Short mmCIF file of C-alpha atoms in Angstrom, two decimals:
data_model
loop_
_atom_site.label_atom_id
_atom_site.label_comp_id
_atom_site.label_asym_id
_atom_site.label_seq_id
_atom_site.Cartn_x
_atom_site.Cartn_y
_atom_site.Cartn_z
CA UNK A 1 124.66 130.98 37.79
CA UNK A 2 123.65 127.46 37.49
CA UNK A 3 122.77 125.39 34.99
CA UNK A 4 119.04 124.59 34.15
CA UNK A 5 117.60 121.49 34.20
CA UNK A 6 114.65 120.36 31.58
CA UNK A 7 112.16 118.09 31.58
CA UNK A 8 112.97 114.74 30.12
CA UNK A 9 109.46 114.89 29.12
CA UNK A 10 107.91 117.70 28.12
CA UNK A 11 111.20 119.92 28.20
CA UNK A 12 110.64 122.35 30.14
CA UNK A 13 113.13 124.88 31.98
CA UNK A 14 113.40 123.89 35.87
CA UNK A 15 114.93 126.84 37.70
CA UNK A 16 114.63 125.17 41.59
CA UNK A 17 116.16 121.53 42.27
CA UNK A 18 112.75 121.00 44.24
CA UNK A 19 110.86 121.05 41.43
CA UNK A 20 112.89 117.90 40.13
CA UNK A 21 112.07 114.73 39.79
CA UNK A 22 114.35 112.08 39.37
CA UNK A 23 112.81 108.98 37.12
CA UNK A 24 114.95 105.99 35.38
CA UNK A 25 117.78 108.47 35.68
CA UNK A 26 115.66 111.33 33.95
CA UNK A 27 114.76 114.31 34.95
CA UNK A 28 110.79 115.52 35.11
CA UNK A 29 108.97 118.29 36.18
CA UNK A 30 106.09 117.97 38.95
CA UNK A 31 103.05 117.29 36.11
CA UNK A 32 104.93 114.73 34.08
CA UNK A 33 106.03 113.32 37.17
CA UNK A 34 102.19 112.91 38.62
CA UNK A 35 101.09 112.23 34.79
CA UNK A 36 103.40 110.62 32.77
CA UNK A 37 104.62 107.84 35.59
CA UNK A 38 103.60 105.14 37.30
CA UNK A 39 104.58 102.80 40.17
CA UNK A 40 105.84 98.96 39.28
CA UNK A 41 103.71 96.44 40.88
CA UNK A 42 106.53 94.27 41.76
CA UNK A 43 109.20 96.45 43.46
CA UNK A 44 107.54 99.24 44.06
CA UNK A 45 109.64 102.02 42.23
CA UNK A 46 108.14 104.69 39.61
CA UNK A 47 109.07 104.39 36.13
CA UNK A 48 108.33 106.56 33.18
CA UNK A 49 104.57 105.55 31.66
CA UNK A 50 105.56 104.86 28.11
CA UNK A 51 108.93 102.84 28.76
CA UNK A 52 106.76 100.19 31.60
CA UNK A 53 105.02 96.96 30.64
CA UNK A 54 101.52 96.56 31.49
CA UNK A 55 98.53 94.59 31.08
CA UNK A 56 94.79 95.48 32.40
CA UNK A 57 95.51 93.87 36.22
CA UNK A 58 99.60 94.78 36.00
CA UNK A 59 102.07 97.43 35.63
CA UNK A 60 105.61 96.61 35.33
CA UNK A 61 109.13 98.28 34.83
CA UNK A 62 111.30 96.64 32.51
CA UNK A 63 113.65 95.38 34.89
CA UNK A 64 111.08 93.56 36.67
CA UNK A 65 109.43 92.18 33.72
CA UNK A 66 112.44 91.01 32.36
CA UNK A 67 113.53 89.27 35.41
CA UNK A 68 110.57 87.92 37.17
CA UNK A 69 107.73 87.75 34.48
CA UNK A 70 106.66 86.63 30.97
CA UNK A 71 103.26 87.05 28.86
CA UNK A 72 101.19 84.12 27.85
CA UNK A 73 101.74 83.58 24.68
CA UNK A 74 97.72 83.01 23.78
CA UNK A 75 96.13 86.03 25.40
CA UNK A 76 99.39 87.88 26.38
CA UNK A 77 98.47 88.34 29.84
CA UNK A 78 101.63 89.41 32.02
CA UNK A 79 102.24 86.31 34.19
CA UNK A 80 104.89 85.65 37.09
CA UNK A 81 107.50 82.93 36.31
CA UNK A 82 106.51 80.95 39.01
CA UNK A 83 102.90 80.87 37.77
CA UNK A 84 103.95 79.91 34.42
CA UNK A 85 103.40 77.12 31.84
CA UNK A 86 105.12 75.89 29.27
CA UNK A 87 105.07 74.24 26.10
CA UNK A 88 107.47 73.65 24.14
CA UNK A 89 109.25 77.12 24.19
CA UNK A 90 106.01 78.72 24.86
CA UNK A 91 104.98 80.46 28.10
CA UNK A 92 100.99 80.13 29.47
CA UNK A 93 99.05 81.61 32.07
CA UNK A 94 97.52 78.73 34.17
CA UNK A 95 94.00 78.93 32.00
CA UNK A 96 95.11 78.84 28.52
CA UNK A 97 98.03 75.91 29.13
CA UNK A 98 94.53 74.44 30.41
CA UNK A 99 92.72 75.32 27.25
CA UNK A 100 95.32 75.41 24.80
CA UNK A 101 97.86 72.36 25.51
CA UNK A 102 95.25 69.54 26.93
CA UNK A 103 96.04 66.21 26.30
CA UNK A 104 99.30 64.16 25.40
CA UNK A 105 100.99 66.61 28.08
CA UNK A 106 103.81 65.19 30.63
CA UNK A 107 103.48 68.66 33.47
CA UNK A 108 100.41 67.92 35.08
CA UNK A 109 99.20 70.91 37.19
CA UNK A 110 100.61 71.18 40.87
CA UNK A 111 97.32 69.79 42.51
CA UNK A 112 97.29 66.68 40.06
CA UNK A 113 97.15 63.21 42.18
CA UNK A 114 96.36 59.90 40.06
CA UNK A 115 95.06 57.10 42.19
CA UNK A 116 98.28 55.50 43.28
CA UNK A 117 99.74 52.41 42.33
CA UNK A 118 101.63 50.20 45.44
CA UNK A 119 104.71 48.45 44.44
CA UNK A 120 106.57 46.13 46.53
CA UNK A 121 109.08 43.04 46.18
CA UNK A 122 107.20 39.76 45.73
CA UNK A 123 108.38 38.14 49.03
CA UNK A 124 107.37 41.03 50.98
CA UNK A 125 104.86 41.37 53.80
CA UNK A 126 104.05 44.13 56.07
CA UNK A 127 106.29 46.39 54.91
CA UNK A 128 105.76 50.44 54.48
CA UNK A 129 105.10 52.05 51.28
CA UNK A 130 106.72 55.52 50.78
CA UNK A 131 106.48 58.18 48.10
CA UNK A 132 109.04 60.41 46.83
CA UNK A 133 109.25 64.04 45.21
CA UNK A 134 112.19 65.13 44.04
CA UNK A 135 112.25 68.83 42.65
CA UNK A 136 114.93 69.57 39.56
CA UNK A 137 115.81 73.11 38.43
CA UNK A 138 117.30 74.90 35.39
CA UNK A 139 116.79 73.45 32.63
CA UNK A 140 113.03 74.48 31.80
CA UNK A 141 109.13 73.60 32.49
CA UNK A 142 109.32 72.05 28.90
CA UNK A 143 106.53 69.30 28.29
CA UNK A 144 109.31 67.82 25.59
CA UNK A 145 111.74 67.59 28.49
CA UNK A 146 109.68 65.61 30.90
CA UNK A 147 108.46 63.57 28.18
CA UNK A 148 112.16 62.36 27.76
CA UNK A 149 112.05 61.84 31.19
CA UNK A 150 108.74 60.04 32.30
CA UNK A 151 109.71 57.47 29.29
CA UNK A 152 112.99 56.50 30.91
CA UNK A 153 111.15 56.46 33.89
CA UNK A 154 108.13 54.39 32.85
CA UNK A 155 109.61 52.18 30.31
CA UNK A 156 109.01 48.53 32.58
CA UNK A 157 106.78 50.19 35.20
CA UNK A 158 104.15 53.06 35.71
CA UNK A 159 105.88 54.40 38.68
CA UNK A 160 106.44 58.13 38.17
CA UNK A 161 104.75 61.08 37.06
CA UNK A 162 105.47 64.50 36.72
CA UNK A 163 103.72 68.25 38.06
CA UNK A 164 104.71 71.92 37.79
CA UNK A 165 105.83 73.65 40.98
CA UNK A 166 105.82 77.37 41.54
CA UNK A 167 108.72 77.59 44.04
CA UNK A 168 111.12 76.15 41.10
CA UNK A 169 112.59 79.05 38.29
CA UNK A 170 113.03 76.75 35.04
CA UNK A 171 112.20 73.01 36.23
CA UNK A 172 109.53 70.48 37.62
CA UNK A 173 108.74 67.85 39.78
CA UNK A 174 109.44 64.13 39.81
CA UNK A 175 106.99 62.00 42.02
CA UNK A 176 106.82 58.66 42.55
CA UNK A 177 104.03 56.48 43.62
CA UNK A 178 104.21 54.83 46.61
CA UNK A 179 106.88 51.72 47.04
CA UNK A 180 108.17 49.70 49.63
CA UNK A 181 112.09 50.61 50.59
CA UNK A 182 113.12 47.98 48.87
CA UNK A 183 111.61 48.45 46.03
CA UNK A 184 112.81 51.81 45.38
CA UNK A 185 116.36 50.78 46.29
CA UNK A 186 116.44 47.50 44.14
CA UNK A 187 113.52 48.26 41.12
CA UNK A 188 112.91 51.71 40.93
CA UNK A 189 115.23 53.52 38.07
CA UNK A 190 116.48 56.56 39.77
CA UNK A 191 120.07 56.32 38.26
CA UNK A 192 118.44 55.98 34.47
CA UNK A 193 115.84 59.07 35.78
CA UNK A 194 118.55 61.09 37.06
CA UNK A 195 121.31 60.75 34.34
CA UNK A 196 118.27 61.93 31.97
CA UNK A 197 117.71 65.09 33.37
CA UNK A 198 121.46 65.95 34.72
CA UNK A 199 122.21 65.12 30.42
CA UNK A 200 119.19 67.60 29.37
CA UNK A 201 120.62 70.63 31.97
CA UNK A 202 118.84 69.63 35.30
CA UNK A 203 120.27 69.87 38.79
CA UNK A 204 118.79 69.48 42.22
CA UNK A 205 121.54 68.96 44.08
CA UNK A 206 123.65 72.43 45.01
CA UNK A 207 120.13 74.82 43.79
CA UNK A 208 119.01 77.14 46.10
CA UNK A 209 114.80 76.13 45.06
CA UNK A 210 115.12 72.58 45.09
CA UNK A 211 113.59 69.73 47.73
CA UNK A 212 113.62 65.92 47.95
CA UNK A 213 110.65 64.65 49.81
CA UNK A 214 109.46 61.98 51.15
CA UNK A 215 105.81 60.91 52.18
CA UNK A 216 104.35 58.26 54.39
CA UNK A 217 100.45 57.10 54.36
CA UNK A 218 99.18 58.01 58.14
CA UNK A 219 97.64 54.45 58.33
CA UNK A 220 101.05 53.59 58.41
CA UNK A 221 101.74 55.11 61.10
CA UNK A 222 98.89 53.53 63.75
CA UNK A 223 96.00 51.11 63.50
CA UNK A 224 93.81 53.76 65.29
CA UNK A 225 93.44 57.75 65.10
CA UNK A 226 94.63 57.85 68.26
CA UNK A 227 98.30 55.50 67.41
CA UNK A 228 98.49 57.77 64.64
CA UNK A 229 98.44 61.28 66.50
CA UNK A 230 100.45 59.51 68.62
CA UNK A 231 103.28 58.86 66.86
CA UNK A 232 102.99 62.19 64.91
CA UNK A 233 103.69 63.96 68.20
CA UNK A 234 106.72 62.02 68.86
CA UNK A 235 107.97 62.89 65.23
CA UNK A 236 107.20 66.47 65.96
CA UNK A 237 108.86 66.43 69.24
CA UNK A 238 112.13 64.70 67.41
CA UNK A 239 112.03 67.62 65.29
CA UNK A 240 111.74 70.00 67.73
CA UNK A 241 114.66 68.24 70.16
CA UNK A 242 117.01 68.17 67.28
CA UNK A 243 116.23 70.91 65.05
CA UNK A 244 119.72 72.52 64.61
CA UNK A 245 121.26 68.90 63.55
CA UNK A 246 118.08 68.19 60.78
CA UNK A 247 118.82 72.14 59.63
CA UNK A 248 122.41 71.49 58.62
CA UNK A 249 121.27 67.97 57.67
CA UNK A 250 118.39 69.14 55.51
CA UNK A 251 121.21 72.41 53.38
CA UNK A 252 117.82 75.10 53.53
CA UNK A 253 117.90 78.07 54.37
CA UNK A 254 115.56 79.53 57.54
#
């Protein structure tokens, strides 16, 4: 004769293996398992009611939540980490960081874009100013970080600031305004930037989330629409000739 099986739940005696359910590694009849469960908004699995995390728009399993999301500390909303704020060790959804932690902050929001400044070398003319992004990962969106950061940055010139950026787990973005080549080579203080953030836990290099980019102005690129377009094709077409060289150059993944 073999053994019964109980609810996890209620407790009751389950004579038939089809009327099991298995839950979290628990056993539950067919009401507790239409009653007491629910499914996880983020991977899809049921977990038992009273053990998930949930807030009016989101239900969550524990494993999920305590991989992939935190609640804002000011109206305790569940948020995803890569929609999250911080201050100080204090997570946000995207309105209250916007309430709560206005002014004197160093993580501007993702869509933040100051009127640029143009630096270039005194002697030169003509020349092509570029701009530069450079994502940094691990460490934490922490205002008092990037404050470190924009002051070595900043401390002879206004030439960086800094945003938040959802595809990065713990970090946020460096971005330059725009500068002649030379200019960033010879004046701009990368080597004082970087060795802040690689001494507070940063990395870029070697991360699986992280991106250095570069931007152009399109008037640069033509005096007319048309010598603009133009030479936009021919970058696309470079791409598109040499695509499996720039994939190994660039280290992403497809």
């Amino acid at each position: 004769m073999s053994e019964l099986n109980h609810c996890s739940i209620c407790g009751c005696a389950l004579e038939d293996e089809a009327e099991c359910y298995e839950v979290e590694n628990e056993i539950l009849c067919q009401d507790c398992y239409d009653n007491e469960t629910v499914v996880c908004d983020h991977c899809g699995d049921r977990c038992i009611e009273q053990n998930a995390v949930s807030d009016e728009n989101t239900i969550l399993c524990t494993d999920c939540y305590d991989d992939h999301y935190y609640r804002c500390s000011n109206c305790e909303t569940i948020v995803h980490s890569d929609d999250t704020y911080w201050r100080g060790d204090n997570a946000y959804c995207r309105e209250c960081y916007d309430d709560c932690c206005d002014g004197g902050d160093y993580i501007n929001d993702y869509y933040y874009k100051p009127n640029p400044v143009f630096y270039k070398l005194p002697k030169e003319e003509n020349v092509s100013f570029y701009g530069v992004e450079l994502e940094i990962d691990g460490a934490g969106r922490y205002d008092d970080n990037a404050e470190k950061i924009y002051d070595v940055a900043n401390a002879e010139n206004d030439v960086m600031y800094i945003k938040s950026d959802g595809s990065l787990d713990e970090g946020m973005e460096l971005v330059s305004h725009p500068w002649s080549i030379d200019f960033h080579r010879k004046k701009f203080p990368w080597g004082d930037i970087v060795r802040k953030a690689l001494s507070l836990g940063y990395r870029s290099h070697n991360t699986s989330t992280c991106g250095l980019h570069v931007h152009i102005g399109r008037k640069q690129l033509g005096y007319s629409y048309e010598e603009q377009e133009e030479v936009i094709s021919r970058i696309m077409f470079f791409f598109e000739s040499h695509w499996n060289e720039l994939f190994k150059f660039s280290r992403r993944t497809a």
